[in-house]
Coordinates of C-alpha atoms in Angstrom, one line a residue:
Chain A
X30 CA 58.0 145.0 126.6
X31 CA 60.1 146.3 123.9
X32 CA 61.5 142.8 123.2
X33 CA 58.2 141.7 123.1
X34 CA 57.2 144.3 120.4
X35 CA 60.5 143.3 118.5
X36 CA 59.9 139.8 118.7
X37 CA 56.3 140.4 117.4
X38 CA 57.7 142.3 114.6
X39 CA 59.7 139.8 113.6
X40 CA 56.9 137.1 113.3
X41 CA 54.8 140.0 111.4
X42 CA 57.7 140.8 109.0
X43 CA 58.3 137.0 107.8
X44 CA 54.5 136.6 107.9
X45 CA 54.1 139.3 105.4
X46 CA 56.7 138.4 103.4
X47 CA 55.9 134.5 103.2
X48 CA 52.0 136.3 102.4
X49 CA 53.1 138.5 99.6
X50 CA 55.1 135.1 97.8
X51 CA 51.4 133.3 97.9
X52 CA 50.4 133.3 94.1
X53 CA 47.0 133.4 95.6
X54 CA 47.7 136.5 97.0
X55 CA 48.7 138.3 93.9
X56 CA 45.8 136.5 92.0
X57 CA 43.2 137.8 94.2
X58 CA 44.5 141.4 94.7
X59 CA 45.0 142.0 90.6
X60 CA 41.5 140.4 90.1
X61 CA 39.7 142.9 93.0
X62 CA 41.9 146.0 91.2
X63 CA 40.7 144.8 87.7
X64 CA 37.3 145.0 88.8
X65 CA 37.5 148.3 90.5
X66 CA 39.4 149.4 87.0
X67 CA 36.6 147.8 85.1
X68 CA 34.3 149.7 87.2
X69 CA 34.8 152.9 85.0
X70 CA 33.6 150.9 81.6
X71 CA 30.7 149.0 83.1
X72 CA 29.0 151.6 83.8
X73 CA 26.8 152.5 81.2
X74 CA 24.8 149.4 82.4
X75 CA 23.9 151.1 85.3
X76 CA 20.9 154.2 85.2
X77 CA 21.6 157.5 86.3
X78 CA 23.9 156.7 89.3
X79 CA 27.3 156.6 88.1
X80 CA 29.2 157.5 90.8
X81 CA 27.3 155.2 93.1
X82 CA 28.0 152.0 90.8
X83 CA 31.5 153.0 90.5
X84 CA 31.8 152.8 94.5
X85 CA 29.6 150.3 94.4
X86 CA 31.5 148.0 92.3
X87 CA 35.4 148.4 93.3
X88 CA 33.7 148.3 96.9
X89 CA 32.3 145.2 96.2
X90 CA 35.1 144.1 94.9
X91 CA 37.1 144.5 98.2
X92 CA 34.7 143.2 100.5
X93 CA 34.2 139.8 98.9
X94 CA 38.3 139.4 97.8
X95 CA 39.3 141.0 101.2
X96 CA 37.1 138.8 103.1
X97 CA 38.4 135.9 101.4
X98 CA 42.0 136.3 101.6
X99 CA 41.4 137.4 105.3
X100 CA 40.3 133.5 106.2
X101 CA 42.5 131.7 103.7
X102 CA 45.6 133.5 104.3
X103 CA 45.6 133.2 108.2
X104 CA 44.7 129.7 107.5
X105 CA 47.3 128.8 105.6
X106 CA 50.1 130.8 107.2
X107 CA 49.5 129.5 110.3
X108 CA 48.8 126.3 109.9
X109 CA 52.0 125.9 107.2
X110 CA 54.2 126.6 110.3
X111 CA 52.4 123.9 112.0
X112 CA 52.7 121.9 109.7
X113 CA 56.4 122.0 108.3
X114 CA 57.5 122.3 112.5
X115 CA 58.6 125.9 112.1
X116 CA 56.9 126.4 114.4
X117 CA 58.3 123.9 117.0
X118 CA 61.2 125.5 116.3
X119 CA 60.0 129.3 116.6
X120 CA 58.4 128.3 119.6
X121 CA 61.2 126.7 121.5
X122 CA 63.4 130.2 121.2
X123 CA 62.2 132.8 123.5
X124 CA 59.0 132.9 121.6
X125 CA 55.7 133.4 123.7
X126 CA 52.5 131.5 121.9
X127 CA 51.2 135.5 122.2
X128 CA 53.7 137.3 120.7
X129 CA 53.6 134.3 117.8
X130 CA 49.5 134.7 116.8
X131 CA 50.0 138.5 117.5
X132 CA 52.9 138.4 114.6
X133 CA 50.6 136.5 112.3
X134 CA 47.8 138.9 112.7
X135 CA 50.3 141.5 112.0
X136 CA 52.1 140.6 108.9
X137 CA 48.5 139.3 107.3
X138 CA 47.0 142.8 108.3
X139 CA 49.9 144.4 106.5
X140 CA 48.9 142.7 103.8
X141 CA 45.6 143.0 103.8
X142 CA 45.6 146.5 104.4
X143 CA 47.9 146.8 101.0
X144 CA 44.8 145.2 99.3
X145 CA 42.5 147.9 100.7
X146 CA 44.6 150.6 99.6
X147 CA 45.7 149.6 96.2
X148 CA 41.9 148.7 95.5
X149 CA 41.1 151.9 96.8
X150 CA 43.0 153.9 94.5
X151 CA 41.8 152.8 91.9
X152 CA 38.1 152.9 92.7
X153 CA 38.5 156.5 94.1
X154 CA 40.5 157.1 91.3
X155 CA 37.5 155.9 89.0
X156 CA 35.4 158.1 91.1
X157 CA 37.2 161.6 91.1
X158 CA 37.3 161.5 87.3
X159 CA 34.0 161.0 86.7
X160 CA 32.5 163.3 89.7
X161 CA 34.3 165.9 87.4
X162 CA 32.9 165.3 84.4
X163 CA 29.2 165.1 86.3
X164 CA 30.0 168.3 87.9
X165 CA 30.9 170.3 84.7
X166 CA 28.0 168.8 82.7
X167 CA 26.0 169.5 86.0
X168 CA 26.6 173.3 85.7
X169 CA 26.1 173.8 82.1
X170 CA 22.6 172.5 82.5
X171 CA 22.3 174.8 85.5
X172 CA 21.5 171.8 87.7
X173 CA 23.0 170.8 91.4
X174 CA 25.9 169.0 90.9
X175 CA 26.2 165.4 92.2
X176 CA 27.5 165.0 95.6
X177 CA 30.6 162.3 97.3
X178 CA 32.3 163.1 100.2
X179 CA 35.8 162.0 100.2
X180 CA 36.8 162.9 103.4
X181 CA 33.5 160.4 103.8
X182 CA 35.1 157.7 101.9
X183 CA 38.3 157.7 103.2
X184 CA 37.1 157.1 106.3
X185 CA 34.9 154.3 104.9
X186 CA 38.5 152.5 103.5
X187 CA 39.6 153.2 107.2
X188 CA 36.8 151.4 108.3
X189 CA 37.2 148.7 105.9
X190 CA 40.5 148.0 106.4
X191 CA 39.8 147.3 110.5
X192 CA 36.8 145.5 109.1
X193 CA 39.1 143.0 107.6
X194 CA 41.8 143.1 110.4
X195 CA 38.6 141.5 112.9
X196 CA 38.0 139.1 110.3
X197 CA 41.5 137.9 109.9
X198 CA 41.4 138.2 114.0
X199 CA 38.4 136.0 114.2
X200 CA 40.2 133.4 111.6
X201 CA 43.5 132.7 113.8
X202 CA 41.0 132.7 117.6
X203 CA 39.7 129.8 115.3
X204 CA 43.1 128.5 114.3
X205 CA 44.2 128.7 117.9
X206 CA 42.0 125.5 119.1
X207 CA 41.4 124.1 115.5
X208 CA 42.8 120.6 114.8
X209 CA 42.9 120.7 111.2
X210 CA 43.2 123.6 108.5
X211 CA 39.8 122.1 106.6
X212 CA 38.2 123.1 110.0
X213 CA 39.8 126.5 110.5
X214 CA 38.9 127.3 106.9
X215 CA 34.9 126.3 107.3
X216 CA 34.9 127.8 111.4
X217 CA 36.4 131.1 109.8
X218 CA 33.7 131.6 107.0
X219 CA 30.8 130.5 109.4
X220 CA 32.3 133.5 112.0
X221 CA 32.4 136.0 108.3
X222 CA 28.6 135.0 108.0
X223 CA 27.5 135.1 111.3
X224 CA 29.5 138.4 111.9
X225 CA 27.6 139.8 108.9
X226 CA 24.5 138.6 110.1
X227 CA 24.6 139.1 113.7
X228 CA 22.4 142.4 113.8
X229 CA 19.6 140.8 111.9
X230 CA 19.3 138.1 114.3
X231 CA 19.8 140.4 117.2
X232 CA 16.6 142.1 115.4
X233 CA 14.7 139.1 114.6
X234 CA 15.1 137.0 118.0
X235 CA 15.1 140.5 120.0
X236 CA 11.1 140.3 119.3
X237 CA 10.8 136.9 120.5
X238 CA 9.5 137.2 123.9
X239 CA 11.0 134.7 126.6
X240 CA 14.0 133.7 127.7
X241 CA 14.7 131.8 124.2
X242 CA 14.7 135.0 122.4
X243 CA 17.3 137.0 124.8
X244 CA 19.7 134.0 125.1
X245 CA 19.8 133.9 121.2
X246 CA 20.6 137.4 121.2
X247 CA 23.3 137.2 123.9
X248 CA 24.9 134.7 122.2
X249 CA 25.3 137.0 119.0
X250 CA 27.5 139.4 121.0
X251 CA 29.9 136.3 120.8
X252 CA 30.2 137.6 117.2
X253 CA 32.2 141.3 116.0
X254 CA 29.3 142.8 114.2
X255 CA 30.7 143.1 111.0
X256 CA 27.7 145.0 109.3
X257 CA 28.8 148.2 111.7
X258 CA 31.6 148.5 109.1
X259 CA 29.1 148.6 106.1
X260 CA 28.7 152.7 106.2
X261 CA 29.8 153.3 102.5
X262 CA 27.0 154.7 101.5
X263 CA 26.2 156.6 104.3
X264 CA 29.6 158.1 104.7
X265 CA 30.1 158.4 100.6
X266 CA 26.9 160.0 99.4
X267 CA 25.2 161.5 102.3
X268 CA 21.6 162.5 102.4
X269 CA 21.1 164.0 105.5
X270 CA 24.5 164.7 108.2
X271 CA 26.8 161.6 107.2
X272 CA 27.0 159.8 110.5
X273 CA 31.0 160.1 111.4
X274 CA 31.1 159.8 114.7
X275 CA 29.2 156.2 114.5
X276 CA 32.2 155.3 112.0
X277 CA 34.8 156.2 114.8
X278 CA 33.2 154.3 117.6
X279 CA 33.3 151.6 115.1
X280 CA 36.8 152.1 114.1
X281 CA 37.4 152.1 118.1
X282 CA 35.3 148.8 118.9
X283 CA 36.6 147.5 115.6
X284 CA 40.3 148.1 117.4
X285 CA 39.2 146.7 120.5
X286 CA 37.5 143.3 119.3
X287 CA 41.3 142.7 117.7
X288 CA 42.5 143.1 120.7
X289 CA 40.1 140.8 123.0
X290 CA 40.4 138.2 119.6
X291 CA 44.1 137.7 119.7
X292 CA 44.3 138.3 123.6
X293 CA 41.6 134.9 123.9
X294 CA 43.3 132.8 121.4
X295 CA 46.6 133.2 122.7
X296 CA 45.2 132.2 125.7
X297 CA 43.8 129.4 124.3
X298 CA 46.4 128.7 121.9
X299 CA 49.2 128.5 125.3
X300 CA 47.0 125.2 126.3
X301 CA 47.4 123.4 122.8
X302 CA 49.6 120.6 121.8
X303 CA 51.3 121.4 118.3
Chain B
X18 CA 36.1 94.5 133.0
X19 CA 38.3 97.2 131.2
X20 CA 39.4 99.7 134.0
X21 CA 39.0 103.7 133.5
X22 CA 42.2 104.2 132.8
X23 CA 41.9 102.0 130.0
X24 CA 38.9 103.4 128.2
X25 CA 40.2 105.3 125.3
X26 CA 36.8 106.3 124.4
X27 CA 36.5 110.3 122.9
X28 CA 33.5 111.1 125.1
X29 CA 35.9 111.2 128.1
X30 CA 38.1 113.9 127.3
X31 CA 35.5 115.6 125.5
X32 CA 34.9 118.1 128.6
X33 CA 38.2 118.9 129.2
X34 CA 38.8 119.7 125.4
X35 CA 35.5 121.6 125.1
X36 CA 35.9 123.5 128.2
X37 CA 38.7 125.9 127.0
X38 CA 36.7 127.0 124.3
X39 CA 34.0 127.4 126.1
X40 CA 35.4 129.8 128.0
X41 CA 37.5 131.3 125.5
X42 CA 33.4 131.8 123.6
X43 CA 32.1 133.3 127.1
X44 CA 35.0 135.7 127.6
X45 CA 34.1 136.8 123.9
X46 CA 30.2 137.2 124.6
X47 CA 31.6 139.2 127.7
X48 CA 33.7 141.5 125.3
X49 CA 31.0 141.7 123.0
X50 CA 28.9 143.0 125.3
X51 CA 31.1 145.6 126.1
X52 CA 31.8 146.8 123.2
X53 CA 28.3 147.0 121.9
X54 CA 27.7 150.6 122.5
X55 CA 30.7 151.5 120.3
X56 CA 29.4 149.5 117.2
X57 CA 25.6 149.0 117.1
X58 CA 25.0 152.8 116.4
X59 CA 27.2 152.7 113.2
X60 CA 25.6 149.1 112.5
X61 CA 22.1 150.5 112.7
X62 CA 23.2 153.7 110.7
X63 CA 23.9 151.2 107.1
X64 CA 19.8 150.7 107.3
X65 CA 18.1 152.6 104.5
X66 CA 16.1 155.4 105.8
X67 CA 12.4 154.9 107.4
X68 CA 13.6 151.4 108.0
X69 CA 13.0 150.6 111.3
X70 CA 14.0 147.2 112.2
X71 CA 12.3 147.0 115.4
X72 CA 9.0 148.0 113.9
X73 CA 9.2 146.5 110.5
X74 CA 6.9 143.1 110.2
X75 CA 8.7 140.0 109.7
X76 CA 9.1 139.7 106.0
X77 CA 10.7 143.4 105.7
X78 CA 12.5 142.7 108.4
X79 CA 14.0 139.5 106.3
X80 CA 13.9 141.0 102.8
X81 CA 15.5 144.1 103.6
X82 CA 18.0 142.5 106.4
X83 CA 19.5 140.3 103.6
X84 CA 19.5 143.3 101.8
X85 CA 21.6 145.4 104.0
X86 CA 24.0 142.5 104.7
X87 CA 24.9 142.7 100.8
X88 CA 26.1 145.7 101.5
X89 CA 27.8 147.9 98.4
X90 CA 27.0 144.5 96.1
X91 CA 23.0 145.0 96.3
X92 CA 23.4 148.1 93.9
X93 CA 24.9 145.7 91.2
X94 CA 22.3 143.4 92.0
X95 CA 19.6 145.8 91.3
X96 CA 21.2 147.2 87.9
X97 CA 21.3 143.5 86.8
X98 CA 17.5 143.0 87.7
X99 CA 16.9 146.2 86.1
X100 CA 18.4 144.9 83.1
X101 CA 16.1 142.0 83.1
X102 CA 13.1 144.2 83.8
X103 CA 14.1 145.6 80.4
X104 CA 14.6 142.7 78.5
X105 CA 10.6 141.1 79.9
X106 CA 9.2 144.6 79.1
X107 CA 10.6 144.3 75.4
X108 CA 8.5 141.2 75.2
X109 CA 5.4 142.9 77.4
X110 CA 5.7 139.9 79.9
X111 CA 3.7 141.9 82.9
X112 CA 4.4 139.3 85.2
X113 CA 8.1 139.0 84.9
X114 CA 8.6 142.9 84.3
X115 CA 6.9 143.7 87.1
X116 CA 8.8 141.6 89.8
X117 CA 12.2 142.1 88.4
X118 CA 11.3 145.8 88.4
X119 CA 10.0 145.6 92.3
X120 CA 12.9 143.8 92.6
X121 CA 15.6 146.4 91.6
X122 CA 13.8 148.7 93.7
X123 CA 13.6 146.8 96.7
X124 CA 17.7 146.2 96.3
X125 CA 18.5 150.1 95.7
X126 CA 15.8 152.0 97.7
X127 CA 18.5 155.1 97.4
X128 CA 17.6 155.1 93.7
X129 CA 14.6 156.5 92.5
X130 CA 15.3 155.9 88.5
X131 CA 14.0 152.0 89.5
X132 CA 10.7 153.5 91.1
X133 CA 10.0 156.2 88.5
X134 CA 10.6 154.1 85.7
X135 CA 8.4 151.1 87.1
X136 CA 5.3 153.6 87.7
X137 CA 6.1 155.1 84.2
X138 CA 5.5 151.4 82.6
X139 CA 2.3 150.8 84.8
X140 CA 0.2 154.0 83.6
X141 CA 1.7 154.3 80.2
X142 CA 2.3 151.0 78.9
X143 CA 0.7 148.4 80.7
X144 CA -2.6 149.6 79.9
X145 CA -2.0 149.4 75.8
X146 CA -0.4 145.7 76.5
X147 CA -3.9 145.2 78.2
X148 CA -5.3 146.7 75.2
X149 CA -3.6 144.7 73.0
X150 CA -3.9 141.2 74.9
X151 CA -7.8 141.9 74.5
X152 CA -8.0 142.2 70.5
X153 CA -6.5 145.6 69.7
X154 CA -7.9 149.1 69.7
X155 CA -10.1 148.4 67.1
X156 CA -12.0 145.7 69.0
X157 CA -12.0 147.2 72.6
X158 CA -14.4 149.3 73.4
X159 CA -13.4 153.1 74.0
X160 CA -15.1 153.5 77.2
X161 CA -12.8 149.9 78.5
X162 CA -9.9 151.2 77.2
X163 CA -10.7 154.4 79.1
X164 CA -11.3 152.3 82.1
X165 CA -7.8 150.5 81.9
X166 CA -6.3 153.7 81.2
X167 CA -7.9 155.0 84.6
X168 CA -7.1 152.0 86.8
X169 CA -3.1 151.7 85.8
X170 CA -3.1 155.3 86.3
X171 CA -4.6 155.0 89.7
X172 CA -1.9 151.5 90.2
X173 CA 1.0 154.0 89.6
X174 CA -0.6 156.8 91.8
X175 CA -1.1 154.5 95.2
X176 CA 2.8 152.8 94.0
X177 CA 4.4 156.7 93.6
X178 CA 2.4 157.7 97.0
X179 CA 3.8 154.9 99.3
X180 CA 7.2 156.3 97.8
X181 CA 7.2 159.7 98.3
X182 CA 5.6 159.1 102.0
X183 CA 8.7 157.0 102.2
X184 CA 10.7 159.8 100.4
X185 CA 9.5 163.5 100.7
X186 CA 12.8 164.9 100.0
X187 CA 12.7 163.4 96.1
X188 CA 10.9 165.7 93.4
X189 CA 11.1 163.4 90.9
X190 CA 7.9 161.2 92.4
X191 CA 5.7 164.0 92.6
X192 CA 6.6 165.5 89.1
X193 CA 5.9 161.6 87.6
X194 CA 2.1 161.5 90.1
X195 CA 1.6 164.9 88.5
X196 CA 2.0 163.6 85.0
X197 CA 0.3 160.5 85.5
X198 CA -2.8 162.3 87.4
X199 CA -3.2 164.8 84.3
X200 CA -2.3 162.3 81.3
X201 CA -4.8 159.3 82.9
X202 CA -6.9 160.8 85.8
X203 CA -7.4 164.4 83.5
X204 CA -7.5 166.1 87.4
X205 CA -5.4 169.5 86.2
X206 CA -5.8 170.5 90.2
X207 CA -4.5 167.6 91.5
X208 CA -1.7 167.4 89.0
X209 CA -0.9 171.3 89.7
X210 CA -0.6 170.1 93.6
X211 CA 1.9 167.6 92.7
X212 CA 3.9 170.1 91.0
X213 CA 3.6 172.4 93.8
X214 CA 5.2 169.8 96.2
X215 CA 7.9 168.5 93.7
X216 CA 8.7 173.0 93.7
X217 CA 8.9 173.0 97.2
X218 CA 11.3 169.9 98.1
X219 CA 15.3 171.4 98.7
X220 CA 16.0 169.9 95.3
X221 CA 13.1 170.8 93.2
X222 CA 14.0 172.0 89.3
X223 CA 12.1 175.3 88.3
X224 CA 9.7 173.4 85.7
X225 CA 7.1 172.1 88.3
X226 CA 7.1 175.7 90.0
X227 CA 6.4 177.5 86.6
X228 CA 3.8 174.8 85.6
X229 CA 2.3 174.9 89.6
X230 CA 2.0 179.1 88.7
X231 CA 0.4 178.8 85.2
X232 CA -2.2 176.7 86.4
X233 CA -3.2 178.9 88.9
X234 CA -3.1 182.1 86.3
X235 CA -4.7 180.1 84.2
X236 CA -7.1 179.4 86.6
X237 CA -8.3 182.8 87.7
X238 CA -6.0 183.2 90.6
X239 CA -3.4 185.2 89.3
X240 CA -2.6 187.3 92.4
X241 CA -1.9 183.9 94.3
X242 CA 0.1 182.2 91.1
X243 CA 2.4 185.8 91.9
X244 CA 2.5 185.1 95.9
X245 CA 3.6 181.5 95.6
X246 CA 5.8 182.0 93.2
X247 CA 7.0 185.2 94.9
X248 CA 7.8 183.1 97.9
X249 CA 9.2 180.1 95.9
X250 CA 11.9 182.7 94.2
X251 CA 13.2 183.8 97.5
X252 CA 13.6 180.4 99.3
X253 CA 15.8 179.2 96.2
X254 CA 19.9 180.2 95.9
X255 CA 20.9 183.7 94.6
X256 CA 22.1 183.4 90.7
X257 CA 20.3 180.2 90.2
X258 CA 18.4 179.2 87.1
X259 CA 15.0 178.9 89.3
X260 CA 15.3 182.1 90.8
X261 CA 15.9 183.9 87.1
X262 CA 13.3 181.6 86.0
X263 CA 10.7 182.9 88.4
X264 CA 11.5 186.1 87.9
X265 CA 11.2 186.3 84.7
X266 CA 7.5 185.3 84.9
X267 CA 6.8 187.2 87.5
X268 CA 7.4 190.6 85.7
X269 CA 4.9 190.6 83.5
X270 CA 2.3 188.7 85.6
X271 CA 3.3 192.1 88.4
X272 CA 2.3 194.4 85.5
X273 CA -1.0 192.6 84.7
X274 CA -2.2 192.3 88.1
X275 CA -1.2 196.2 88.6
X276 CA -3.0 196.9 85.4
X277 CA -6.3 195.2 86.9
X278 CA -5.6 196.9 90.1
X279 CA -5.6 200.6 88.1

């Protein structure tokens, strides 16, 4: 076991460290920070919610760079190690198929959770500054102070960084039978869409009575339901009681579906010719 | 006769490369399933309030779904049809004004500047673009302008009503209907109610309570304008500007109505 773990480490080390040398990487991660940072002087095109397009915008800003690295970097790790035999290589040492995808997942999760953080910052950064400002001029006009919860929004970056962690799960199951890296890269944005959509058609086809309608909606629990994960505003600017233990259960099931993901495709990934 | 062995054709290994996945998809609807209770709570929690995806007809269901998928991003969205709004109101396009307007506030139902502002345009300046489209003030008849003034103002009333049903908790809709019933409907009553109710919500600013209690004085029903507000003082927070603001008025209102009393 403890080998195991060590050998995983390993795989997750290089991984990250081969991810952090993509140019990509570093182009992506200074754009979603400049936006967040921009954030702060874009808002006077937004009307009487500040705080909100603030969040909104650095927020934003990590959910569409952070979902795009999370397919193109598995993608391209992976399949660079298939395709310059490292792999071979790797594999042929005492190297279980497992332990290798677990590694990957690893050292890309580093990564991308050092793109939720750093993007964070700065966004909550933006936030804090500004919240005191509202609050000050809030009080001199003897009005109620605008509210964020941070303990709300840290939560939320907890939430979004396990969000991208079963999205970069989902990308290498899909690596794990994929031929080619064209493939991988299409199959792992489909899986983003229909993750983020699986709850609407779970709604929609729910309604539809017969068997037509219930098989459609069994076949979206084939899908993480990424939209659990969407509880920013919820968790950031409550209305009523912000709903924290729904975050945790996602956090767990979040957790879980990584699990079951790289569990599956290392099973599948074991039967594969490289 | 080429024999089995021979026939290179896809189709025959098809199955067996199809049925890994397969499974491999199965095992994930099983896991899916199981982890369902953990995740569908949080995923229904990101829907806006009073949205009820199991009740909401079809369109709703697809407008707002797409809507809640965006996530953070629809905000921005919404500011940038706002925008727009703007720039068709600054050339009194009705038309465009009015869907880019519906369709900020469809994107940011949390934000009520979108709603308040779009009923604001329908009973104060749609009617004098109406005016204006039909020759001027000088040609239209007072009694039609009169009549568009009426029926914008009664277009912004049944808009602001669907919202604060949707929102009771926001003062700022009744404060607007109250406003909009007085300037356009001239219904003082009605437009005391709707400051009574924007008083009354958690959030509600002192001016609609103060306005809510000079009608009634000014009305003949001093001793109830004292009750109300009375009661209104006590349900808001110790040191606050409404409270000091009440009570302010109600000192010398106490006096009159113990001078009548004497």
């Amino acid at each position: 076991m403890k080998a195991s773990l060590s050998r995983t480490f390993l795989v997750a080390f290089n991984t990250a460290g081969e991810a952090a040398r993509q140019r990509y990487f570093l182009v992506l991660l200074a754009l979603a920070a400049a936006v967040a940072g921009l954030a702060s002087g874009l808002r006077e095109m937004t009307f009487g919610e500040d705080l909100k397009f603030i969040a909104d915008l650095g927020f934003g800003a990590l959910f569409f760079f952070g979902s795009l690295l999370a397919v193109v970097l598995p993608v391209h790790l992976f399949f660079s190690e298939l395709d310059n035999r490292t792999a071979l290589t790797l594999l042929a040492r005492p190297l279980r198929r497992g332990e290798f995808l677990a590694g990957k997942l690893l050292g890309v999760w580093t990564l991308l959770a050092a793109l939720v953080a750093i993007v964070s910052a700065v966004t909550l950064g933006m936030v804090a500054a500004r919240h005191a400002d509202l609050v000050v001029a809030a009080q001199a006009r003897h009005m109620p102070a605008p509210v964020f919860d941070y303990a709300g929004a840290a939560l939320f970056v907890a939430l979004q960084t396990v969000r991208l962690g079963v999205v970069a799960a989902l990308t290498l199951f899909t690596c794990s039978y994929a031929r080619t890296a064209l493939f991988a890269y299409g199959a792992g944005l489909g899986w983003l869409v229909a993750g983020q959509t699986a709850w609407l058609a779970r709604e929609w086809f729910g309604r539809t009575p017969g068997w037509g309608g219930k098989l459609v909606v069994a076949v979206t629990r084939v899908v993480p339901d990424l939209q659990a994960f969407n509880l920013g505003d919820a968790l950031m600017f409550p209305v009523r009681a912000a709903p924290h233990a729904e975050a945790w259960k996602a956090l767990g099931g979040g957790l879980v579906w990584i699990a079951v993901l790289i569990a599956v495709g290392a099973r599948l990934f074991r039967n594969r010719e490289i | 006769m080429a024999d089995a062995d021979d026939d290179i054709s896809p189709w025959r290994s098809l199955p067996a490369k199809v049925a890994p996945v397969a499974l491999a998809l199965a095992a994930l609807g099983v896991a899916g399933f199981a982890i369902a209770p953990l995740t569908d709570g949080a995923s229904r929690a990101t829907h806006p309030r009073n949205f009820d995806a199991a009740k909401a007809p079809p369109a709703e269901l697809g407008a707002e779904g797409f809507m809640i998928s965006l996530g953070g991003l629809r905000t921005l969205a919404a500011d940038a049809a706002w925008l727009r709004a703007n720039v068709m109101w600054e050339k009194t396009d009705r038309a465009a004004c009015t869907a880019y307007a519906r369709l900020a506030a469809v994107l940011s139902p949390e934000n009520a500047s979108f709603r308040e502002g779009y009923a604001n345009w329908m009973a104060f300046d749609f009617p004098h673009w109406s005016i204006a489209r039909l020759g001027g003030y000088a040609t239209v008849p007072q009694k039609v302008q009169d009549g568009l003034f009426r029926a914008e103002g009664l277009e912004a009333l049944k808009y602001l009503e669907v919202e604060m049903a949707r929102e009771p908790e926001q003062y700022r809709y009744p404060m607007l209907a109250s406003r909009i019933v007085l300037i356009r409907l001239k219904d003082a009553e009605r437009a005391a109610m709707f400051n009574r109710r924007a008083a009354e919500t958690p959030a509600g600013p002192w001016s609609p309570a103060l306005n809510y209690a000079n009608h009634l004085a000014n009305t003949g029903r001093l001793r109830e304008a004292v009750d109300w507000l009375g009661h209104y003082a006590g349900t808001r927070p110790e040191n606050s500007m409404s409270r000091a603001v009440a009570e302010e008025w109600l000192e010398p209102a106490r006096k009159e109505l113990k001078k009548r009393t004497e």
